[in-house]
PDB file of C-alpha atoms in Angstrom:
ATOM      1  CA  UNK Y   1     101.905 113.420  86.936  1.00  0.00           C
ATOM      2  CA  UNK Y   2     105.000 114.962  88.385  1.00  0.00           C
ATOM      3  CA  UNK Y   3     108.006 113.584  90.299  1.00  0.00           C
ATOM      4  CA  UNK Y   4     110.298 115.862  92.318  1.00  0.00           C
ATOM      5  CA  UNK Y   5     113.717 115.052  93.153  1.00  0.00           C
ATOM      6  CA  UNK Y   6     116.952 113.678  91.781  1.00  0.00           C
ATOM      7  CA  UNK Y   7     120.454 112.393  92.661  1.00  0.00           C
ATOM      8  CA  UNK Y   8     119.617 110.245  95.617  1.00  0.00           C
ATOM      9  CA  UNK Y   9     118.839 106.394  96.207  1.00  0.00           C
ATOM     10  CA  UNK Y  10     115.610 107.526  97.423  1.00  0.00           C
ATOM     11  CA  UNK Y  11     114.525 109.735  94.564  1.00  0.00           C
ATOM     12  CA  UNK Y  12     115.597 106.914  92.338  1.00  0.00           C
ATOM     13  CA  UNK Y  13     113.061 104.510  93.564  1.00  0.00           C
ATOM     14  CA  UNK Y  14     109.919 106.150  92.451  1.00  0.00           C
ATOM     15  CA  UNK Y  15     111.552 107.196  89.140  1.00  0.00           C
ATOM     16  CA  UNK Y  16     112.272 103.669  88.584  1.00  0.00           C
ATOM     17  CA  UNK Y  17     108.934 102.376  89.402  1.00  0.00           C
ATOM     18  CA  UNK Y  18     107.271 104.977  87.064  1.00  0.00           C
ATOM     19  CA  UNK Y  19     109.764 103.835  84.213  1.00  0.00           C
ATOM     20  CA  UNK Y  20     108.882 100.068  84.907  1.00  0.00           C
ATOM     21  CA  UNK Y  21     105.133 100.992  84.530  1.00  0.00           C
ATOM     22  CA  UNK Y  22     105.874 102.977  81.444  1.00  0.00           C
ATOM     23  CA  UNK Y  23     104.099 106.048  82.881  1.00  0.00           C
ATOM     24  CA  UNK Y  24     104.465 109.514  81.497  1.00  0.00           C
ATOM     25  CA  UNK Y  25     105.217 111.885  84.099  1.00  0.00           C
ATOM     26  CA  UNK Y  26     107.164 115.332  84.362  1.00  0.00           C
ATOM     27  CA  UNK Y  27     110.449 115.067  86.139  1.00  0.00           C
ATOM     28  CA  UNK Y  28     111.385 117.932  88.333  1.00  0.00           C
ATOM     29  CA  UNK Y  29     115.276 117.248  89.408  1.00  0.00           C
ATOM     30  CA  UNK Y  30     115.348 119.249  92.610  1.00  0.00           C
ATOM     31  CA  UNK Y  31     118.582 118.240  94.739  1.00  0.00           C
ATOM     32  CA  UNK Y  32     118.801 117.374  98.384  1.00  0.00           C
ATOM     33  CA  UNK Y  33     120.400 119.972 100.575  1.00  0.00           C
ATOM     34  CA  UNK Y  34     120.731 122.639  97.748  1.00  0.00           C
ATOM     35  CA  UNK Y  35     118.066 125.004  99.069  1.00  0.00           C
ATOM     36  CA  UNK Y  36     115.851 124.054  96.195  1.00  0.00           C
ATOM     37  CA  UNK Y  37     113.238 122.292  98.313  1.00  0.00           C
ATOM     38  CA  UNK Y  38     112.776 125.324 100.555  1.00  0.00           C
ATOM     39  CA  UNK Y  39     110.633 127.300  98.007  1.00  0.00           C
ATOM     40  CA  UNK Y  40     106.992 128.130  98.957  1.00  0.00           C
ATOM     41  CA  UNK Y  41     105.911 125.973  96.205  1.00  0.00           C
ATOM     42  CA  UNK Y  42     107.605 122.957  97.273  1.00  0.00           C
ATOM     43  CA  UNK Y  43     106.876 123.162 100.896  1.00  0.00           C
ATOM     44  CA  UNK Y  44     103.416 123.612 100.351  1.00  0.00           C
ATOM     45  CA  UNK Y  45     103.737 119.837  98.931  1.00  0.00           C
ATOM     46  CA  UNK Y  46     106.005 118.576 101.692  1.00  0.00           C
ATOM     47  CA  UNK Y  47     106.347 120.794 104.924  1.00  0.00           C
ATOM     48  CA  UNK Y  48     109.515 118.513 105.776  1.00  0.00           C
ATOM     49  CA  UNK Y  49     111.165 120.043 102.450  1.00  0.00           C
ATOM     50  CA  UNK Y  50     112.416 116.573 101.483  1.00  0.00           C
ATOM     51  CA  UNK Y  51     112.344 114.586  98.303  1.00  0.00           C
ATOM     52  CA  UNK Y  52     111.040 112.473  96.633  1.00  0.00           C
ATOM     53  CA  UNK Y  53     107.453 113.870  96.246  1.00  0.00           C
ATOM     54  CA  UNK Y  54     104.709 112.666  93.655  1.00  0.00           C
ATOM     55  CA  UNK Y  55     101.987 114.752  92.345  1.00  0.00           C
ATOM     56  CA  UNK Y  56      99.199 112.492  90.563  1.00  0.00           C
ATOM     57  CA  UNK Y  57      96.600 115.035  89.550  1.00  0.00           C
ATOM     58  CA  UNK Y  58      95.297 116.475  92.894  1.00  0.00           C
ATOM     59  CA  UNK Y  59      96.948 113.671  94.936  1.00  0.00           C
ATOM     60  CA  UNK Y  60     100.183 114.314  96.646  1.00  0.00           C
ATOM     61  CA  UNK Y  61     102.372 111.593  98.267  1.00  0.00           C
ATOM     62  CA  UNK Y  62     105.704 111.631 100.046  1.00  0.00           C
ATOM     63  CA  UNK Y  63     108.255 108.978 101.103  1.00  0.00           C
ATOM     64  CA  UNK Y  64     109.938 106.883  98.407  1.00  0.00           C
ATOM     65  CA  UNK Y  65     108.503 103.548  99.719  1.00  0.00           C
ATOM     66  CA  UNK Y  66     104.882 104.789  99.625  1.00  0.00           C
ATOM     67  CA  UNK Y  67     105.161 106.184  96.209  1.00  0.00           C
ATOM     68  CA  UNK Y  68     106.430 102.962  94.909  1.00  0.00           C
ATOM     69  CA  UNK Y  69     103.707 101.014  96.611  1.00  0.00           C
ATOM     70  CA  UNK Y  70     101.151 103.414  95.264  1.00  0.00           C
ATOM     71  CA  UNK Y  71     102.407 103.348  91.630  1.00  0.00           C
ATOM     72  CA  UNK Y  72     102.783  99.693  91.801  1.00  0.00           C
ATOM     73  CA  UNK Y  73      99.218  98.952  92.989  1.00  0.00           C
ATOM     74  CA  UNK Y  74      97.548 101.714  90.999  1.00  0.00           C
ATOM     75  CA  UNK Y  75      99.174 101.486  87.617  1.00  0.00           C
ATOM     76  CA  UNK Y  76     100.595  97.841  87.424  1.00  0.00           C
ATOM     77  CA  UNK Y  77     101.506  94.672  89.287  1.00  0.00           C
ATOM     78  CA  UNK Y  78     104.622  95.738  91.311  1.00  0.00           C
ATOM     79  CA  UNK Y  79     102.845  95.119  94.391  1.00  0.00           C
ATOM     80  CA  UNK Y  80     101.176  91.651  95.056  1.00  0.00           C
ATOM     81  CA  UNK Y  81      97.621  91.239  95.570  1.00  0.00           C
ATOM     82  CA  UNK Y  82      97.718  87.807  97.207  1.00  0.00           C
ATOM     83  CA  UNK Y  83      97.440  88.224 101.043  1.00  0.00           C
ATOM     84  CA  UNK Y  84     100.220  85.916 101.971  1.00  0.00           C
ATOM     85  CA  UNK Y  85     102.551  87.296  99.001  1.00  0.00           C
ATOM     86  CA  UNK Y  86     101.721  90.976  99.871  1.00  0.00           C
ATOM     87  CA  UNK Y  87     102.711  90.128 103.597  1.00  0.00           C
ATOM     88  CA  UNK Y  88     106.156  88.768 102.368  1.00  0.00           C
ATOM     89  CA  UNK Y  89     106.510  91.996 100.298  1.00  0.00           C
ATOM     90  CA  UNK Y  90     105.789  94.104 103.175  1.00  0.00           C
ATOM     91  CA  UNK Y  91     108.320  92.341 105.219  1.00  0.00           C
ATOM     92  CA  UNK Y  92     111.006  92.836 102.583  1.00  0.00           C
ATOM     93  CA  UNK Y  93     110.207  96.547 102.088  1.00  0.00           C
ATOM     94  CA  UNK Y  94     110.306  97.174 105.841  1.00  0.00           C
ATOM     95  CA  UNK Y  95     113.508  95.421 106.126  1.00  0.00           C
ATOM     96  CA  UNK Y  96     115.208  97.300 103.330  1.00  0.00           C
ATOM     97  CA  UNK Y  97     114.002 100.793 104.334  1.00  0.00           C
ATOM     98  CA  UNK Y  98     115.010 100.144 108.093  1.00  0.00           C
ATOM     99  CA  UNK Y  99     118.032  97.881 108.051  1.00  0.00           C
ATOM    100  CA  UNK Y 100     119.677  98.818 104.835  1.00  0.00           C
ATOM    101  CA  UNK Y 101     118.597 102.508 104.424  1.00  0.00           C
ATOM    102  CA  UNK Y 102     117.922 104.177 107.651  1.00  0.00           C
ATOM    103  CA  UNK Y 103     119.820 102.053 110.188  1.00  0.00           C
ATOM    104  CA  UNK Y 104     123.102 101.710 108.102  1.00  0.00           C
ATOM    105  CA  UNK Y 105     123.671 103.647 104.698  1.00  0.00           C
ATOM    106  CA  UNK Y 106     121.948 106.689 105.934  1.00  0.00           C
ATOM    107  CA  UNK Y 107     123.897 106.719 109.138  1.00  0.00           C
ATOM    108  CA  UNK Y 108     127.222 107.013 106.833  1.00  0.00           C
ATOM    109  CA  UNK Y 109     125.791 109.691 104.819  1.00  0.00           C
ATOM    110  CA  UNK Y 110     124.515 111.838 107.839  1.00  0.00           C
ATOM    111  CA  UNK Y 111     127.851 111.599 109.980  1.00  0.00           C
ATOM    112  CA  UNK Y 112     130.353 111.663 106.936  1.00  0.00           C
ATOM    113  CA  UNK Y 113     128.706 113.450 103.765  1.00  0.00           C
ATOM    114  CA  UNK Y 114     126.734 115.751 105.906  1.00  0.00           C
ATOM    115  CA  UNK Y 115     128.905 115.980 109.028  1.00  0.00           C
ATOM    116  CA  UNK Y 116     128.645 119.767 108.735  1.00  0.00           C
ATOM    117  CA  UNK Y 117     125.099 119.319 109.755  1.00  0.00           C
ATOM    118  CA  UNK Y 118     124.938 116.376 112.046  1.00  0.00           C
ATOM    119  CA  UNK Y 119     128.306 116.115 113.357  1.00  0.00           C
ATOM    120  CA  UNK Y 120     131.315 113.770 112.716  1.00  0.00           C
ATOM    121  CA  UNK Y 121     130.853 110.253 114.253  1.00  0.00           C
ATOM    122  CA  UNK Y 122     133.591 107.823 113.081  1.00  0.00           C
ATOM    123  CA  UNK Y 123     132.363 105.014 115.410  1.00  0.00           C
ATOM    124  CA  UNK Y 124     128.802 105.450 114.118  1.00  0.00           C
ATOM    125  CA  UNK Y 125     130.063 105.194 110.556  1.00  0.00           C
ATOM    126  CA  UNK Y 126     132.279 102.120 111.394  1.00  0.00           C
ATOM    127  CA  UNK Y 127     129.133 100.553 113.140  1.00  0.00           C
ATOM    128  CA  UNK Y 128     126.830 101.302 110.241  1.00  0.00           C
ATOM    129  CA  UNK Y 129     129.185  99.602 107.852  1.00  0.00           C
ATOM    130  CA  UNK Y 130     129.290  96.338 110.020  1.00  0.00           C
ATOM    131  CA  UNK Y 131     125.727  96.576 110.369  1.00  0.00           C
ATOM    132  CA  UNK Y 132     125.192  96.856 106.762  1.00  0.00           C
ATOM    133  CA  UNK Y 133     127.486  93.854 106.066  1.00  0.00           C
ATOM    134  CA  UNK Y 134     125.468  91.833 108.420  1.00  0.00           C
ATOM    135  CA  UNK Y 135     122.070  92.871 107.225  1.00  0.00           C
ATOM    136  CA  UNK Y 136     122.850  92.589 103.465  1.00  0.00           C
ATOM    137  CA  UNK Y 137     123.658  88.728 104.074  1.00  0.00           C
ATOM    138  CA  UNK Y 138     119.820  88.322 104.695  1.00  0.00           C
ATOM    139  CA  UNK Y 139     118.644  88.832 101.026  1.00  0.00           C
ATOM    140  CA  UNK Y 140     121.986  87.211  99.940  1.00  0.00           C
ATOM    141  CA  UNK Y 141     121.109  84.055 101.738  1.00  0.00           C
ATOM    142  CA  UNK Y 142     117.556  84.178 100.522  1.00  0.00           C
ATOM    143  CA  UNK Y 143     118.553  84.359  96.974  1.00  0.00           C
ATOM    144  CA  UNK Y 144     121.058  81.482  97.113  1.00  0.00           C
ATOM    145  CA  UNK Y 145     117.874  79.407  95.999  1.00  0.00           C
ATOM    146  CA  UNK Y 146     118.155  80.592  92.584  1.00  0.00           C
ATOM    147  CA  UNK Y 147     115.044  82.652  92.409  1.00  0.00           C
ATOM    148  CA  UNK Y 148     115.532  85.669  90.096  1.00  0.00           C
ATOM    149  CA  UNK Y 149     113.586  88.140  92.336  1.00  0.00           C
ATOM    150  CA  UNK Y 150     112.989  88.514  95.989  1.00  0.00           C
ATOM    151  CA  UNK Y 151     109.400  87.299  95.748  1.00  0.00           C
ATOM    152  CA  UNK Y 152     110.318  84.570  93.162  1.00  0.00           C
ATOM    153  CA  UNK Y 153     109.798  84.801  89.319  1.00  0.00           C
ATOM    154  CA  UNK Y 154     108.043  88.124  89.411  1.00  0.00           C
ATOM    155  CA  UNK Y 155     109.883  91.524  89.647  1.00  0.00           C
ATOM    156  CA  UNK Y 156     108.237  93.653  92.309  1.00  0.00           C
ATOM    157  CA  UNK Y 157     108.558  97.016  94.023  1.00  0.00           C
ATOM    158  CA  UNK Y 158     110.794  95.098  96.781  1.00  0.00           C
ATOM    159  CA  UNK Y 159     113.419  94.576  94.086  1.00  0.00           C
ATOM    160  CA  UNK Y 160     113.352  98.392  93.495  1.00  0.00           C
ATOM    161  CA  UNK Y 161     113.834  99.172  97.091  1.00  0.00           C
ATOM    162  CA  UNK Y 162     116.566  96.726  97.414  1.00  0.00           C
ATOM    163  CA  UNK Y 163     118.243  97.706  94.238  1.00  0.00           C
ATOM    164  CA  UNK Y 164     118.494 101.155  95.096  1.00  0.00           C
ATOM    165  CA  UNK Y 165     120.343 100.211  98.251  1.00  0.00           C
ATOM    166  CA  UNK Y 166     122.758  97.932  96.375  1.00  0.00           C
ATOM    167  CA  UNK Y 167     123.777 100.890  94.053  1.00  0.00           C
ATOM    168  CA  UNK Y 168     124.027 103.012  97.207  1.00  0.00           C
ATOM    169  CA  UNK Y 169     126.393 100.415  98.947  1.00  0.00           C
ATOM    170  CA  UNK Y 170     128.451 100.288  95.745  1.00  0.00           C
ATOM    171  CA  UNK Y 171     128.802 103.916  95.801  1.00  0.00           C
ATOM    172  CA  UNK Y 172     129.862 103.891  99.426  1.00  0.00           C
ATOM    173  CA  UNK Y 173     132.477 101.064  98.797  1.00  0.00           C
ATOM    174  CA  UNK Y 174     130.380  98.697 101.050  1.00  0.00           C
ATOM    175  CA  UNK Y 175     131.115  95.125  99.780  1.00  0.00           C
ATOM    176  CA  UNK Y 176     128.456  93.002  98.542  1.00  0.00           C
ATOM    177  CA  UNK Y 177     128.184  89.200  99.014  1.00  0.00           C
ATOM    178  CA  UNK Y 178     129.269  87.582  95.811  1.00  0.00           C
ATOM    179  CA  UNK Y 179     126.057  85.562  95.660  1.00  0.00           C
ATOM    180  CA  UNK Y 180     124.114  89.062  95.223  1.00  0.00           C
ATOM    181  CA  UNK Y 181     126.061  89.894  92.072  1.00  0.00           C
ATOM    182  CA  UNK Y 182     124.054  87.959  89.632  1.00  0.00           C
ATOM    183  CA  UNK Y 183     120.817  89.583  91.260  1.00  0.00           C
ATOM    184  CA  UNK Y 184     122.358  93.121  91.206  1.00  0.00           C
ATOM    185  CA  UNK Y 185     123.344  92.740  87.435  1.00  0.00           C
ATOM    186  CA  UNK Y 186     119.739  91.340  86.537  1.00  0.00           C
ATOM    187  CA  UNK Y 187     118.433  94.657  88.129  1.00  0.00           C
ATOM    188  CA  UNK Y 188     120.876  96.907  86.313  1.00  0.00           C
ATOM    189  CA  UNK Y 189     120.235  95.432  82.822  1.00  0.00           C
ATOM    190  CA  UNK Y 190     116.566  96.146  82.992  1.00  0.00           C
ATOM    191  CA  UNK Y 191     115.716  99.173  80.579  1.00  0.00           C
ATOM    192  CA  UNK Y 192     113.635 100.793  83.145  1.00  0.00           C
ATOM    193  CA  UNK Y 193     116.534 100.828  85.644  1.00  0.00           C
ATOM    194  CA  UNK Y 194     118.747 102.221  82.916  1.00  0.00           C
ATOM    195  CA  UNK Y 195     116.226 105.004  81.975  1.00  0.00           C
ATOM    196  CA  UNK Y 196     115.697 105.836  85.601  1.00  0.00           C
ATOM    197  CA  UNK Y 197     119.439 105.958  86.394  1.00  0.00           C
ATOM    198  CA  UNK Y 198     119.808 108.514  83.611  1.00  0.00           C
ATOM    199  CA  UNK Y 199     117.042 110.666  84.783  1.00  0.00           C
ATOM    200  CA  UNK Y 200     117.798 110.458  88.534  1.00  0.00           C
ATOM    201  CA  UNK Y 201     121.715 110.627  88.600  1.00  0.00           C
ATOM    202  CA  UNK Y 202     122.756 111.974  85.264  1.00  0.00           C
ATOM    203  CA  UNK Y 203     120.311 114.971  84.943  1.00  0.00           C
ATOM    204  CA  UNK Y 204     122.137 116.547  87.918  1.00  0.00           C
ATOM    205  CA  UNK Y 205     125.729 115.058  87.917  1.00  0.00           C
ATOM    206  CA  UNK Y 206     127.100 118.000  89.958  1.00  0.00           C
ATOM    207  CA  UNK Y 207     125.059 116.827  93.074  1.00  0.00           C
ATOM    208  CA  UNK Y 208     125.190 113.188  92.342  1.00  0.00           C
ATOM    209  CA  UNK Y 209     127.475 110.572  94.133  1.00  0.00           C
ATOM    210  CA  UNK Y 210     126.784 108.054  91.493  1.00  0.00           C
ATOM    211  CA  UNK Y 211     128.788 108.156  88.302  1.00  0.00           C
ATOM    212  CA  UNK Y 212     128.119 104.950  86.599  1.00  0.00           C
TER     213      UNK Y 212
END
């Protein structure tokens, strides 16, 4: 098994899942926007030249959420098998990947960190921060009932996706509701989180926005 990519919240997700499942894998810490994903070898794995990518034997998979779901289903219990619980899981994963990643945090990355590529857009950045503030209150309200994780007592891949965005928000100085702080700390103290954080962010500190 090989996991390609490092130094972004999206590459963190499958590494964290693999660490939770105690899988043995080779980590290839290619960076985003470094030119390292434009080689012939990597392009053969992912024509979009984006990370992360998983190789599991002859099986190749792209997209962080899909990789987390695959690993969690095939090698452990990070994805529910009960139909209704799986539907709740899917709802959370779609919410996190769209409302907290693509529609808000990544907008800041595109038009601030990558402004030389996508153009400066201060109004879009302001709107993204405002949108994140609204959307992050959804899981905050849900977790006010005292459950330890999004689906209840059991940690799941949905927590990996949300946890990756909480760290991303922290790095971007996007305030989190106080009710999310115990949940965030619960995730950060997991041994698998700490091992994955080291692999993902500290292997390539020169290209990582995360310092702690």
